[in-house]
Tab-separated table of C-alpha atoms in Angstrom:
chain	number	residue	atom	x	y	z
A	27	GLN	CA	-5.865	-19.625	7.675
A	28	VAL	CA	-4.115	-16.655	6.058
A	29	GLN	CA	-6.287	-13.554	5.900
A	30	LEU	CA	-5.650	-9.993	4.668
A	31	VAL	CA	-8.729	-7.791	4.904
A	32	GLU	CA	-8.705	-4.337	3.465
A	33	SER	CA	-10.944	-1.429	4.623
A	34	GLY	CA	-11.203	2.121	4.187
A	35	GLY	CA	-12.089	2.692	0.524
A	36	GLY	CA	-14.832	4.841	-0.801
A	37	SER	CA	-15.678	7.751	-3.039
A	38	VAL	CA	-14.010	11.095	-2.898
A	39	GLN	CA	-13.416	14.219	-4.986
A	40	ALA	CA	-10.306	14.944	-6.688
A	41	GLY	CA	-7.859	16.533	-4.267
A	42	GLY	CA	-9.214	14.674	-1.367
A	43	SER	CA	-7.769	12.059	0.945
A	44	LEU	CA	-8.371	8.516	2.084
A	45	ARG	CA	-6.776	6.133	4.503
A	46	LEU	CA	-6.690	2.399	3.645
A	47	SER	CA	-6.078	-0.217	6.346
A	48	CYS	CA	-5.286	-3.930	5.996
A	49	ALA	CA	-5.673	-6.362	8.890
A	50	ALA	CA	-3.367	-9.455	8.570
A	51	SER	CA	-3.860	-12.804	10.427
A	52	GLY	CA	-2.876	-16.447	9.914
A	53	PHE	CA	0.919	-15.980	9.247
A	54	THR	CA	3.896	-14.207	10.882
A	55	TYR	CA	3.160	-10.743	9.711
A	56	SER	CA	6.427	-9.244	11.021
A	57	HIS	CA	8.384	-11.683	8.784
A	58	HIS	CA	6.959	-10.264	5.419
A	59	TYR	CA	7.517	-7.208	3.497
A	60	MET	CA	4.195	-5.795	2.502
A	61	ALA	CA	2.688	-3.817	-0.394
A	62	TRP	CA	-0.327	-2.148	-1.757
A	63	PHE	CA	-1.478	-2.750	-5.412
A	64	ARG	CA	-4.254	-1.401	-7.406
A	65	GLN	CA	-6.122	-2.623	-10.470
A	66	ALA	CA	-8.555	-0.554	-12.685
A	67	PRO	CA	-10.891	-2.289	-15.008
A	68	GLY	CA	-9.164	-3.513	-18.260
A	69	LYS	CA	-5.670	-2.720	-16.741
A	70	ALA	CA	-2.838	-4.705	-15.257
A	71	ARG	CA	-2.311	-4.890	-11.457
A	72	GLU	CA	-0.013	-2.174	-10.412
A	73	GLY	CA	2.204	-1.936	-7.401
A	74	VAL	CA	1.860	1.543	-5.827
A	75	ALA	CA	3.587	1.187	-2.418
A	76	ALA	CA	5.784	-1.243	-0.518
A	77	ILE	CA	7.377	-1.454	2.893
A	78	SER	CA	10.105	-3.599	4.450
A	79	VAL	CA	9.526	-5.944	7.455
A	80	ASN	CA	10.620	-3.414	10.104
A	81	GLY	CA	8.967	-0.444	8.256
A	82	VAL	CA	12.239	1.480	7.636
A	83	ARG	CA	12.415	1.065	3.966
A	84	THR	CA	9.629	1.938	1.631
A	85	GLY	CA	9.155	2.196	-2.015
A	86	TYR	CA	6.580	4.032	-4.267
A	87	SER	CA	5.453	3.975	-7.851
A	88	ASP	CA	6.149	7.182	-9.820
A	89	SER	CA	2.487	7.801	-10.201
A	90	VAL	CA	2.000	8.101	-6.482
A	91	LYS	CA	5.243	9.269	-5.013
A	92	GLY	CA	4.884	12.257	-2.817
A	93	ARG	CA	1.111	11.777	-2.514
A	94	PHE	CA	0.783	8.342	-0.767
A	95	THR	CA	2.400	7.151	2.423
A	96	ILE	CA	2.652	3.470	3.473
A	97	SER	CA	3.185	2.381	7.024
A	98	ARG	CA	2.834	-0.662	9.143
A	99	ASP	CA	2.310	-1.656	12.756
A	100	ASN	CA	3.761	-5.009	13.583
A	101	ALA	CA	2.306	-5.097	16.996
A	102	LYS	CA	-1.252	-4.900	15.590
A	103	ASN	CA	-0.510	-6.761	12.286
A	104	THR	CA	-1.874	-3.842	10.288
A	105	LEU	CA	-0.744	-2.047	7.180
A	106	SER	CA	-1.878	1.411	5.989
A	107	LEU	CA	-1.938	3.592	3.039
A	108	HIS	CA	-2.485	7.264	3.502
A	109	MET	CA	-3.533	8.690	0.185
A	110	ASN	CA	-3.513	12.504	-0.495
A	111	ARG	CA	-4.253	14.697	-3.364
A	112	LEU	CA	-6.147	11.969	-5.018
A	113	LYS	CA	-6.671	12.132	-8.780
A	114	PRO	CA	-9.334	10.476	-10.978
A	115	GLU	CA	-6.720	8.138	-12.297
A	116	ASP	CA	-6.220	6.798	-8.845
A	117	THR	CA	-9.589	5.123	-9.179
A	118	ALA	CA	-9.218	1.357	-8.699
A	119	MET	CA	-9.644	-1.611	-6.547
A	120	TYR	CA	-6.728	-1.575	-4.007
A	121	PHE	CA	-5.322	-4.665	-2.467
A	122	CYS	CA	-2.815	-5.330	0.202
A	123	ALA	CA	-0.321	-8.197	-0.238
A	124	ALA	CA	2.377	-10.007	1.741
A	125	GLY	CA	5.862	-10.646	0.249
A	126	ARG	CA	7.121	-14.100	-0.592
A	127	SER	CA	10.884	-13.618	-0.564
A	128	SER	CA	13.089	-13.218	2.439
A	129	GLY	CA	15.880	-11.818	0.217
A	130	LEU	CA	14.400	-8.612	-0.679
A	131	TRP	CA	13.673	-5.301	1.283
A	132	TRP	CA	10.420	-4.797	-0.568
A	133	SER	CA	8.911	-5.337	-4.004
A	134	LEU	CA	6.298	-3.687	-6.199
A	135	LYS	CA	6.060	-6.864	-8.493
A	136	PRO	CA	2.731	-8.935	-8.038
A	137	THR	CA	4.644	-12.070	-8.739
A	138	MET	CA	6.766	-11.444	-5.642
A	139	HIS	CA	3.671	-11.666	-3.232
A	140	ASN	CA	1.977	-14.819	-2.205
A	141	TYR	CA	-0.791	-13.654	0.147
A	142	TRP	CA	-3.517	-11.225	-1.079
A	143	GLY	CA	-6.573	-9.593	0.315
A	144	GLN	CA	-9.912	-9.247	-1.512
A	145	GLY	CA	-9.626	-5.552	-2.157
A	146	THR	CA	-11.354	-2.285	-1.409
A	147	GLN	CA	-12.614	0.035	-3.999
A	148	VAL	CA	-11.475	3.729	-4.275
A	149	THR	CA	-13.313	5.984	-6.615
A	150	VAL	CA	-12.081	9.606	-7.213
A	151	SER	CA	-14.350	11.940	-9.188
A	152	SER	CA	-13.356	15.034	-10.899
């Protein structure tokens, strides 16, 4: 049974930091590129950070580049997102996802991911 379980969300003031984690099980984690997505109420799901199967290649949306860092530990089947200098517009439900295609280094498109977690809420107050 495939499982992706996010943790680490919470409430923080603008300028603060949070670290999200995602624990994967039920599939060969090291064979999948991974990504973090977020979705705010009334908005489309947005890819914010992605990482290749070996962790060497990463990609970020313009809205988080320079503030967020994605990493993975294939020995522990975990994915992390370090979020610094948080802004109120970062408020959203954050999801980790596993990629579906072996032909890509990574992707920020929701349609290119086939396993999803339930999400963890991040709230940034001004």
